[in-house]
Amino acid sequence: MFPSSHVYTSPRVIPLLVLGFASGLPLALTSGTLQAWATVEGVSLQNIGFLTLIGTAYTIKFLWAPLVDRYAPPVLGRRRSWVFFSQILLALSIAGMGFMSPSGNLGALAILAVLVAFLSATQDIAFDAYSTDVLRNEERAAGAAVKVLGYRLAMIVSGGLALVLADQWLGWQNMYFLMGGFMAVCAVATVLAPEPEVVAKAPSSLRNAVIEPLAEFFSRKGALTVLLLIVLYKLGDAFAGALSTTFLLRGAGFSVSEVGTINKIFGLAATIVGALAGGSIMARLGLYRSLMLFGILQAVSNFGYWVLAVTPPHLSFMALVVAVENLCGGLGTAGFVALLMALCRREFSATQFALLSALSAVGRTYLAGPLTPPLVESMGWSGFFVLTVLIALPGLLLLRLRRAEIQQLDIAPGH
């Protein structure tokens, strides 16, 4: 087994930190940060509400993923070329947002933000495909963890830090110029990143790029149950987290500042530690045993919220519960992203990863989001959090059912 102490120093893993940062940087700049800018400049609430539609590209990016699989600019290789040109165009577009203002050019600014979101989603397609292709089997979890770390750091920079810079130092327009500069620097890392050791042949036509990824996946043994596993694996975690902030405020009785501080400090730190630890653990245990361990920990960690629901509020214990839940969630995320990578064939990694990642959001978006409020109302907070542990069990049972196939992914040469 690949030595876990060395897994993060691999030349294939290290560049993913900067590329993960580039992947996460545009999101807040077209969502929360842009909304804050519009709010400060007195844009109406209705118009600010419409700005939430800017991020649609992230949810439908699988529609043009076959183009990324089929075609590639003739420099830097099949995947890095898409990443590089997306980053250069993103740098220019983000900086271009700095020439406008929500109060004076809201329509044009929104259109440019839509372009940024489209380019960012395209970068994500190519980056996910690149990381799937470049990592060796035993490096997947470490690569997933480093991607998560880079992405989270970018969210801090383009979310929280950007607001401070805009308010206290640079102003909004200069802040967007700076963020565009950050993206341009990330493009240098793309140039320096290595090519995959095995470069898969692209699909022979656009038609094949659309059809073959689906045909190949559904030709596998147990394909439908694997898809169901993707929906169910983190479902208990999704239900527990859907209204966690509301619970801590309304159900457990903590203040807004207490919840904000604990979530930002302990929650973020624990998620990063969990993701990095997940990479090392998976290097030792392999994919199946790690997914089972992380899934059990994700389920058990929800009991912490149950304890908070039935005991008087104690800040230190709330911090412990949030830290443990985010730590286990980080472990699960690292393992889950590694699973998605392992399920993709190199020939179609852009399309298959985009489709699988879209499927993974089904439980969180269409089940946990709508169903959590009525469940809480009917069962109360304590009963609900016990239920979230039970909701996690079908995913673990399905994981056990597909044990042989998932163990094979650790050694399958086609991946």
CSV table of C-alpha atoms in Angstrom, one decimal:
chain,number,residue,atom,x,y,z
A,1,MET,CA,0.0,0.0,0.0
A,2,PHE,CA,1.2,3.5,-0.8
A,3,PRO,CA,2.8,5.1,2.3
A,4,SER,CA,0.3,7.5,3.8
A,5,SER,CA,3.0,9.8,5.2
A,6,HIS,CA,4.1,10.5,1.6
A,7,VAL,CA,0.8,10.8,-0.1
A,8,TYR,CA,0.5,14.6,0.2
A,9,THR,CA,3.9,15.2,-1.3
A,10,SER,CA,3.2,13.6,-4.6
A,11,PRO,CA,3.8,15.9,-7.6
A,12,ARG,CA,0.4,14.9,-8.8
A,13,VAL,CA,-1.3,15.9,-5.6
A,14,ILE,CA,0.4,19.2,-4.7
A,15,PRO,CA,-0.8,21.2,-7.7
A,16,LEU,CA,-4.4,20.4,-6.8
A,17,LEU,CA,-4.2,22.8,-3.9
A,18,VAL,CA,-3.8,25.8,-6.2
A,19,LEU,CA,-6.2,24.4,-8.8
A,20,GLY,CA,-8.8,23.8,-6.1
A,21,PHE,CA,-8.3,27.4,-5.0
A,22,ALA,CA,-9.0,28.5,-8.6
A,23,SER,CA,-12.0,26.3,-8.7
A,24,GLY,CA,-13.5,27.9,-5.6
A,25,LEU,CA,-12.6,31.5,-6.1
A,26,PRO,CA,-15.4,32.6,-8.6
A,27,LEU,CA,-18.3,31.2,-6.7
A,28,ALA,CA,-18.7,33.8,-3.9
A,29,LEU,CA,-17.7,36.6,-6.3
A,30,THR,CA,-20.9,35.9,-8.3
A,31,SER,CA,-23.1,35.1,-5.4
A,32,GLY,CA,-22.7,36.2,-1.7
A,33,THR,CA,-20.0,38.9,-2.4
A,34,LEU,CA,-21.8,40.3,-5.4
A,35,GLN,CA,-25.1,40.4,-3.3
A,36,ALA,CA,-23.3,42.2,-0.6
A,37,TRP,CA,-21.9,44.8,-3.1
A,38,ALA,CA,-25.4,45.3,-4.5
A,39,THR,CA,-26.9,45.7,-1.0
A,40,VAL,CA,-24.3,48.3,0.0
A,41,GLU,CA,-25.1,50.3,-3.2
A,42,GLY,CA,-28.8,50.3,-2.5
A,43,VAL,CA,-30.1,47.9,-5.1
A,44,SER,CA,-33.7,46.8,-4.5
A,45,LEU,CA,-34.3,43.5,-2.8
A,46,GLN,CA,-36.2,42.2,-5.8
A,47,ASN,CA,-33.2,42.8,-8.1
A,48,ILE,CA,-30.8,41.2,-5.5
A,49,GLY,CA,-33.1,38.2,-5.5
A,50,PHE,CA,-32.7,37.8,-9.2
A,51,LEU,CA,-28.9,37.7,-8.8
A,52,THR,CA,-29.2,34.3,-7.2
A,53,LEU,CA,-30.0,32.9,-10.7
A,54,ILE,CA,-26.5,33.7,-11.8
A,55,GLY,CA,-25.2,30.4,-10.4
A,56,THR,CA,-27.4,28.2,-12.6
A,57,ALA,CA,-24.4,27.2,-14.7
A,58,TYR,CA,-23.0,25.2,-11.8
A,59,THR,CA,-26.1,22.9,-11.6
A,60,ILE,CA,-26.4,22.3,-15.4
A,61,LYS,CA,-22.7,22.0,-16.3
A,62,PHE,CA,-23.1,18.3,-17.3
A,63,LEU,CA,-24.9,19.6,-20.4
A,64,TRP,CA,-21.7,20.8,-22.0
A,65,ALA,CA,-19.3,18.4,-20.3
A,66,PRO,CA,-19.2,16.1,-23.4
A,67,LEU,CA,-17.7,19.0,-25.3
A,68,VAL,CA,-14.8,19.1,-22.9
A,69,ASP,CA,-14.4,15.3,-23.3
A,70,ARG,CA,-14.5,15.5,-27.1
A,71,TYR,CA,-12.5,18.6,-27.9
A,72,ALA,CA,-9.4,20.3,-26.5
A,73,PRO,CA,-7.3,23.3,-27.4
A,74,PRO,CA,-4.0,22.1,-28.9
A,75,VAL,CA,-1.8,23.1,-26.0
A,76,LEU,CA,-1.1,21.8,-22.5
A,77,GLY,CA,-2.8,18.5,-23.0
A,78,ARG,CA,-6.4,17.4,-23.1
A,79,ARG,CA,-7.5,18.6,-19.6
A,80,ARG,CA,-5.1,21.3,-18.6
A,81,SER,CA,-5.7,23.3,-21.8
A,82,TRP,CA,-9.4,23.7,-20.8
A,83,VAL,CA,-8.5,24.6,-17.3
A,84,PHE,CA,-5.9,27.2,-18.4
A,85,PHE,CA,-8.0,29.0,-20.9
A,86,SER,CA,-11.0,29.0,-18.5
A,87,GLN,CA,-8.7,30.6,-15.9
A,88,ILE,CA,-7.4,33.3,-18.3
A,89,LEU,CA,-10.9,34.2,-19.4
A,90,LEU,CA,-12.0,34.1,-15.7
A,91,ALA,CA,-9.2,36.5,-14.7
A,92,LEU,CA,-10.3,39.0,-17.4
A,93,SER,CA,-14.0,38.6,-16.7
A,94,ILE,CA,-13.6,39.0,-12.9
A,95,ALA,CA,-11.4,42.0,-13.3
A,96,GLY,CA,-14.0,43.3,-15.9
A,97,MET,CA,-16.7,43.2,-13.1
A,98,GLY,CA,-14.5,45.8,-11.4
A,99,PHE,CA,-15.2,48.4,-14.1
A,100,MET,CA,-18.9,48.4,-13.3
A,101,SER,CA,-21.1,48.9,-10.3
A,102,PRO,CA,-24.5,47.4,-9.2
A,103,SER,CA,-26.1,50.8,-8.9
A,104,GLY,CA,-25.0,52.1,-12.3
A,105,ASN,CA,-24.6,49.0,-14.5
A,106,LEU,CA,-26.6,46.2,-12.8
A,107,GLY,CA,-27.8,44.6,-16.0
A,108,ALA,CA,-24.3,44.5,-17.6
A,109,LEU,CA,-22.7,43.4,-14.4
A,110,ALA,CA,-25.2,40.6,-14.0
A,111,ILE,CA,-24.5,39.4,-17.6
A,112,LEU,CA,-20.8,39.5,-16.9
A,113,ALA,CA,-21.3,37.5,-13.7
A,114,VAL,CA,-23.3,34.9,-15.7
A,115,LEU,CA,-20.3,34.6,-18.0
A,116,VAL,CA,-18.0,34.2,-14.9
A,117,ALA,CA,-20.2,31.5,-13.6
A,118,PHE,CA,-20.3,29.7,-17.0
A,119,LEU,CA,-16.5,29.9,-17.3
A,120,SER,CA,-16.1,28.7,-13.7
A,121,ALA,CA,-18.4,25.7,-14.2
A,122,THR,CA,-16.4,24.9,-17.3
A,123,GLN,CA,-13.2,25.1,-15.3
A,124,ASP,CA,-14.7,22.8,-12.7
A,125,ILE,CA,-15.6,20.2,-15.5
A,126,ALA,CA,-12.1,20.2,-16.8
A,127,PHE,CA,-10.4,20.3,-13.3
A,128,ASP,CA,-12.5,17.4,-12.0
A,129,ALA,CA,-11.6,15.4,-15.1
A,130,TYR,CA,-7.9,16.4,-14.8
A,131,SER,CA,-7.7,15.3,-11.1
A,132,THR,CA,-9.5,12.1,-12.0
A,133,ASP,CA,-7.0,11.4,-14.8
A,134,VAL,CA,-3.8,12.5,-13.2
A,135,LEU,CA,-4.0,10.8,-9.8
A,136,ARG,CA,-2.9,7.2,-9.2
A,137,ASN,CA,-5.5,5.0,-7.5
A,138,GLU,CA,-3.8,5.3,-4.1
A,139,GLU,CA,-3.7,9.1,-4.4
A,140,ARG,CA,-7.4,9.7,-5.0
A,141,ALA,CA,-8.4,10.4,-1.4
A,142,ALA,CA,-5.4,12.7,-0.8
A,143,GLY,CA,-6.2,14.5,-4.1
A,144,ALA,CA,-9.8,14.9,-3.0
A,145,ALA,CA,-8.7,16.3,0.4
A,146,VAL,CA,-6.3,18.8,-1.2
A,147,LYS,CA,-9.0,19.9,-3.6
A,148,VAL,CA,-11.4,20.5,-0.7
A,149,LEU,CA,-8.7,22.4,1.2
A,150,GLY,CA,-8.0,24.7,-1.8
A,151,TYR,CA,-11.7,25.2,-2.5
A,152,ARG,CA,-12.4,26.1,1.1
A,153,LEU,CA,-9.5,28.6,1.3
A,154,ALA,CA,-10.8,30.3,-1.9
A,155,MET,CA,-14.2,30.6,-0.3
A,156,ILE,CA,-12.6,32.4,2.6
A,157,VAL,CA,-10.7,34.7,0.3
A,158,SER,CA,-13.5,35.5,-2.1
A,159,GLY,CA,-16.2,35.5,0.6
A,160,GLY,CA,-15.1,36.8,4.0
A,161,LEU,CA,-11.7,38.4,3.1
A,162,ALA,CA,-13.1,40.1,0.0
A,163,LEU,CA,-15.8,41.9,2.0
A,164,VAL,CA,-13.2,43.2,4.5
A,165,LEU,CA,-10.9,44.3,1.7
A,166,ALA,CA,-13.7,46.0,-0.2
A,167,ASP,CA,-15.0,47.8,3.0
A,168,GLN,CA,-11.8,48.8,4.7
A,169,TRP,CA,-9.0,48.9,2.2
A,170,LEU,CA,-9.6,48.7,-1.6
A,171,GLY,CA,-13.2,49.5,-2.4
A,172,TRP,CA,-15.4,47.0,-4.3
A,173,GLN,CA,-14.0,47.6,-7.8
A,174,ASN,CA,-10.3,47.3,-6.9
A,175,MET,CA,-11.2,44.2,-4.9
A,176,TYR,CA,-12.5,42.6,-8.0
A,177,PHE,CA,-9.4,43.6,-9.9
A,178,LEU,CA,-7.3,41.9,-7.2
A,179,MET,CA,-9.4,38.7,-7.4
A,180,GLY,CA,-8.9,38.6,-11.2
A,181,GLY,CA,-5.2,38.9,-10.5
A,182,PHE,CA,-5.4,35.9,-8.1
A,183,MET,CA,-7.0,33.9,-10.9
A,184,ALA,CA,-4.3,34.8,-13.4
A,185,VAL,CA,-1.6,33.6,-10.9
A,186,CYS,CA,-3.5,30.3,-10.6
A,187,ALA,CA,-3.1,29.8,-14.4
A,188,VAL,CA,0.6,29.6,-13.9
A,189,ALA,CA,0.1,26.6,-11.6
A,190,THR,CA,-1.9,25.0,-14.4
A,191,VAL,CA,1.0,25.4,-16.8
A,192,LEU,CA,3.4,23.8,-14.3
A,193,ALA,CA,1.1,20.9,-13.3
A,194,PRO,CA,2.0,17.5,-14.7
A,195,GLU,CA,0.2,15.6,-17.4
A,196,PRO,CA,-1.5,12.3,-16.5
A,197,GLU,CA,0.8,9.3,-16.8
A,198,VAL,CA,-1.8,7.6,-19.0
A,199,VAL,CA,-3.5,9.9,-21.5
A,200,ALA,CA,-6.8,8.4,-22.6
A,201,LYS,CA,-8.0,8.8,-26.2
A,202,ALA,CA,-10.8,11.3,-26.6
A,203,PRO,CA,-14.2,10.1,-28.0
A,204,SER,CA,-14.2,9.9,-31.8
A,205,SER,CA,-17.2,12.2,-32.2
A,206,LEU,CA,-19.5,14.5,-30.2
A,207,ARG,CA,-22.3,11.9,-30.5
A,208,ASN,CA,-20.0,9.3,-28.9
A,209,ALA,CA,-19.0,11.8,-26.2
A,210,VAL,CA,-22.6,12.1,-25.2
A,211,ILE,CA,-23.7,8.4,-25.6
A,212,GLU,CA,-20.6,6.4,-24.7
A,213,PRO,CA,-20.2,7.7,-21.1
A,214,LEU,CA,-23.7,6.6,-20.3
A,215,ALA,CA,-23.5,3.3,-22.2
A,216,GLU,CA,-20.2,2.4,-20.6
A,217,PHE,CA,-21.4,3.2,-17.1
A,218,PHE,CA,-24.7,1.2,-17.4
A,219,SER,CA,-22.8,-1.8,-18.8
A,220,ARG,CA,-21.2,-2.3,-15.4
A,221,LYS,CA,-22.5,-4.8,-12.9
A,222,GLY,CA,-24.7,-3.2,-10.4
A,223,ALA,CA,-24.7,0.2,-12.1
A,224,LEU,CA,-28.1,1.2,-10.8
A,225,THR,CA,-27.4,0.4,-7.2
A,226,VAL,CA,-24.1,2.3,-7.5
A,227,LEU,CA,-26.1,5.4,-8.6
A,228,LEU,CA,-28.4,4.9,-5.7
A,229,LEU,CA,-25.4,4.6,-3.4
A,230,ILE,CA,-24.2,8.0,-4.6
A,231,VAL,CA,-27.6,9.5,-3.7
A,232,LEU,CA,-27.8,7.8,-0.3
A,233,TYR,CA,-24.2,7.8,1.1
A,234,LYS,CA,-24.3,11.3,2.5
A,235,LEU,CA,-28.0,11.6,2.9
A,236,GLY,CA,-28.1,11.4,6.7
A,237,ASP,CA,-25.4,14.0,6.8
A,238,ALA,CA,-27.4,16.2,4.4
A,239,PHE,CA,-30.6,15.9,6.6
A,240,ALA,CA,-28.7,16.7,9.8
A,241,GLY,CA,-27.0,19.8,8.2
A,242,ALA,CA,-30.1,21.1,6.3
A,243,LEU,CA,-31.3,23.2,9.3
A,244,SER,CA,-28.4,22.9,11.6
A,245,THR,CA,-27.9,26.7,12.0
A,246,THR,CA,-31.6,27.2,12.7
A,247,PHE,CA,-31.5,24.4,15.3
A,248,LEU,CA,-28.5,25.9,17.1
A,249,LEU,CA,-30.3,29.3,17.2
A,250,ARG,CA,-33.9,28.3,17.8
A,251,GLY,CA,-33.8,24.8,19.1
A,252,ALA,CA,-30.6,24.9,21.3
A,253,GLY,CA,-30.8,28.5,22.2
A,254,PHE,CA,-27.4,29.9,21.3
A,255,SER,CA,-26.9,33.5,20.1
A,256,VAL,CA,-26.1,34.5,16.5
A,257,SER,CA,-22.6,35.5,17.4
A,258,GLU,CA,-21.9,32.3,19.2
A,259,VAL,CA,-23.2,30.2,16.3
A,260,GLY,CA,-21.3,32.3,13.7
A,261,THR,CA,-18.0,32.1,15.6
A,262,ILE,CA,-18.2,28.4,16.3
A,263,ASN,CA,-19.3,27.5,12.8
A,264,LYS,CA,-16.7,29.6,11.1
A,265,ILE,CA,-13.7,28.6,13.3
A,266,PHE,CA,-14.4,25.1,14.6
A,267,GLY,CA,-16.6,24.1,11.7
A,268,LEU,CA,-14.3,25.1,8.9
A,269,ALA,CA,-11.1,23.9,10.7
A,270,ALA,CA,-12.6,20.5,11.5
A,271,THR,CA,-13.8,20.1,7.9
A,272,ILE,CA,-10.3,20.7,6.6
A,273,VAL,CA,-8.7,18.5,9.2
A,274,GLY,CA,-11.3,15.8,8.4
A,275,ALA,CA,-10.6,15.9,4.6
A,276,LEU,CA,-6.8,15.8,5.0
A,277,ALA,CA,-7.1,13.0,7.6
A,278,GLY,CA,-9.4,11.2,5.2
A,279,GLY,CA,-6.7,11.2,2.5
A,280,SER,CA,-4.1,9.6,4.8
A,281,ILE,CA,-6.5,7.0,6.3
A,282,MET,CA,-7.7,6.0,2.8
A,283,ALA,CA,-4.1,5.4,1.7
A,284,ARG,CA,-3.9,2.8,4.4
A,285,LEU,CA,-7.4,1.2,4.4
A,286,GLY,CA,-8.4,1.4,0.8
A,287,LEU,CA,-11.6,2.8,-0.7
A,288,TYR,CA,-14.2,0.4,0.6
A,289,ARG,CA,-13.1,0.1,4.2
A,290,SER,CA,-12.6,3.9,4.4
A,291,LEU,CA,-16.0,4.6,3.0
A,292,MET,CA,-17.6,2.3,5.5
A,293,LEU,CA,-15.7,3.8,8.4
A,294,PHE,CA,-16.4,7.3,7.4
A,295,GLY,CA,-20.1,6.6,6.7
A,296,ILE,CA,-20.5,5.1,10.2
A,297,LEU,CA,-18.7,8.1,11.8
A,298,GLN,CA,-20.9,10.5,9.8
A,299,ALA,CA,-24.0,8.7,11.1
A,300,VAL,CA,-22.9,8.5,14.8
A,301,SER,CA,-21.8,12.1,14.8
A,302,ASN,CA,-25.4,13.2,14.4
A,303,PHE,CA,-26.1,12.0,17.9
A,304,GLY,CA,-24.2,15.0,19.1
A,305,TYR,CA,-27.1,17.2,17.9
A,306,TRP,CA,-29.5,15.0,19.7
A,307,VAL,CA,-27.6,15.6,22.9
A,308,LEU,CA,-27.7,19.3,22.3
A,309,ALA,CA,-31.5,19.1,21.7
A,310,VAL,CA,-32.2,17.4,25.1
A,311,THR,CA,-29.8,19.3,27.4
A,312,PRO,CA,-29.4,22.9,28.4
A,313,PRO,CA,-27.1,25.0,26.2
A,314,HIS,CA,-23.4,24.8,26.9
A,315,LEU,CA,-21.1,26.7,24.5
A,316,SER,CA,-18.1,24.4,24.9
A,317,PHE,CA,-20.2,21.3,24.2
A,318,MET,CA,-21.8,23.0,21.2
A,319,ALA,CA,-18.3,23.7,19.9
A,320,LEU,CA,-17.3,20.0,20.4
A,321,VAL,CA,-20.5,18.8,18.6
A,322,VAL,CA,-19.9,21.1,15.6
A,323,ALA,CA,-16.2,20.2,15.4
A,324,VAL,CA,-16.9,16.4,15.5
A,325,GLU,CA,-19.8,16.6,13.0
A,326,ASN,CA,-17.7,18.7,10.6
A,327,LEU,CA,-14.6,16.5,11.1
A,328,CYS,CA,-16.7,13.4,10.2
A,329,GLY,CA,-18.3,15.2,7.3
A,330,GLY,CA,-14.9,16.1,6.0
A,331,LEU,CA,-13.8,12.5,6.2
A,332,GLY,CA,-16.9,11.5,4.3
A,333,THR,CA,-16.4,14.1,1.7
A,334,ALA,CA,-12.8,13.1,1.0
A,335,GLY,CA,-13.9,9.5,0.6
A,336,PHE,CA,-17.0,10.3,-1.4
A,337,VAL,CA,-15.1,12.5,-3.9
A,338,ALA,CA,-12.5,9.7,-4.2
A,339,LEU,CA,-15.3,7.3,-5.0
A,340,LEU,CA,-16.6,9.6,-7.8
A,341,MET,CA,-13.1,9.8,-9.2
A,342,ALA,CA,-12.8,6.0,-9.1
A,343,LEU,CA,-16.1,5.5,-10.9
A,344,CYS,CA,-15.0,7.6,-13.9
A,345,ARG,CA,-13.3,6.2,-17.0
A,346,ARG,CA,-10.4,8.4,-18.3
A,347,GLU,CA,-12.0,8.6,-21.7
A,348,PHE,CA,-15.1,10.2,-20.4
A,349,SER,CA,-14.1,11.6,-17.0
A,350,ALA,CA,-15.4,15.1,-17.7
A,351,THR,CA,-18.9,13.9,-18.6
A,352,GLN,CA,-19.1,11.1,-16.0
A,353,PHE,CA,-17.8,13.1,-13.1
A,354,ALA,CA,-20.2,16.0,-14.0
A,355,LEU,CA,-23.1,13.6,-14.1
A,356,LEU,CA,-22.2,11.8,-10.9
A,357,SER,CA,-21.6,15.0,-9.0
A,358,ALA,CA,-24.9,16.4,-10.2
A,359,LEU,CA,-26.6,13.1,-9.0
A,360,SER,CA,-24.9,13.4,-5.6
A,361,ALA,CA,-26.7,16.7,-5.0
A,362,VAL,CA,-30.1,15.1,-5.5
A,363,GLY,CA,-30.5,14.0,-1.9
A,364,ARG,CA,-29.3,17.3,-0.5
A,365,THR,CA,-31.4,19.5,-2.8
A,366,TYR,CA,-34.6,17.6,-3.4
A,367,LEU,CA,-34.9,15.4,-0.3
A,368,ALA,CA,-33.1,17.0,2.7
A,369,GLY,CA,-34.1,20.5,1.9
A,370,PRO,CA,-37.9,20.1,1.4
A,371,LEU,CA,-38.4,17.3,3.9
A,372,THR,CA,-36.5,18.5,6.9
A,373,PRO,CA,-38.9,21.3,8.0
A,374,PRO,CA,-42.0,19.0,8.2
A,375,LEU,CA,-40.1,16.3,9.9
A,376,VAL,CA,-38.8,18.7,12.6
A,377,GLU,CA,-42.3,20.0,13.1
A,378,SER,CA,-43.8,16.6,13.5
A,379,MET,CA,-41.0,14.9,15.5
A,380,GLY,CA,-39.3,17.7,17.3
A,381,TRP,CA,-35.6,18.4,17.1
A,382,SER,CA,-34.5,15.4,19.3
A,383,GLY,CA,-36.6,12.9,17.4
A,384,PHE,CA,-35.5,14.3,14.1
A,385,PHE,CA,-31.7,13.9,14.8
A,386,VAL,CA,-32.3,10.3,15.9
A,387,LEU,CA,-34.0,9.8,12.5
A,388,THR,CA,-31.0,11.3,10.6
A,389,VAL,CA,-28.9,8.4,12.0
A,390,LEU,CA,-31.4,5.9,10.7
A,391,ILE,CA,-31.5,7.8,7.3
A,392,ALA,CA,-27.8,7.1,7.0
A,393,LEU,CA,-28.2,3.3,7.3
A,394,PRO,CA,-29.6,2.4,3.8
A,395,GLY,CA,-26.5,4.0,2.3
A,396,LEU,CA,-24.2,1.9,4.5
A,397,LEU,CA,-26.2,-1.3,3.7
A,398,LEU,CA,-25.9,-0.5,0.0
A,399,LEU,CA,-22.2,0.1,0.4
A,400,ARG,CA,-21.9,-3.3,1.9
A,401,LEU,CA,-23.9,-4.9,-0.9
A,402,ARG,CA,-21.5,-3.3,-3.5
A,403,ARG,CA,-18.4,-4.2,-1.6
A,404,ALA,CA,-16.8,-6.4,-4.3
A,405,GLU,CA,-17.2,-3.7,-7.0
A,406,ILE,CA,-15.9,-0.9,-4.9
A,407,GLN,CA,-12.9,-3.0,-3.8
A,408,GLN,CA,-12.1,-3.7,-7.4
A,409,LEU,CA,-11.9,0.1,-8.1
A,410,ASP,CA,-8.7,0.3,-6.0
A,411,ILE,CA,-6.9,-1.9,-8.5
A,412,ALA,CA,-8.9,-1.4,-11.8
A,413,PRO,CA,-6.4,-0.3,-14.4
A,414,GLY,CA,-9.1,1.3,-16.5
A,415,HIS,CA,-9.5,4.0,-13.9
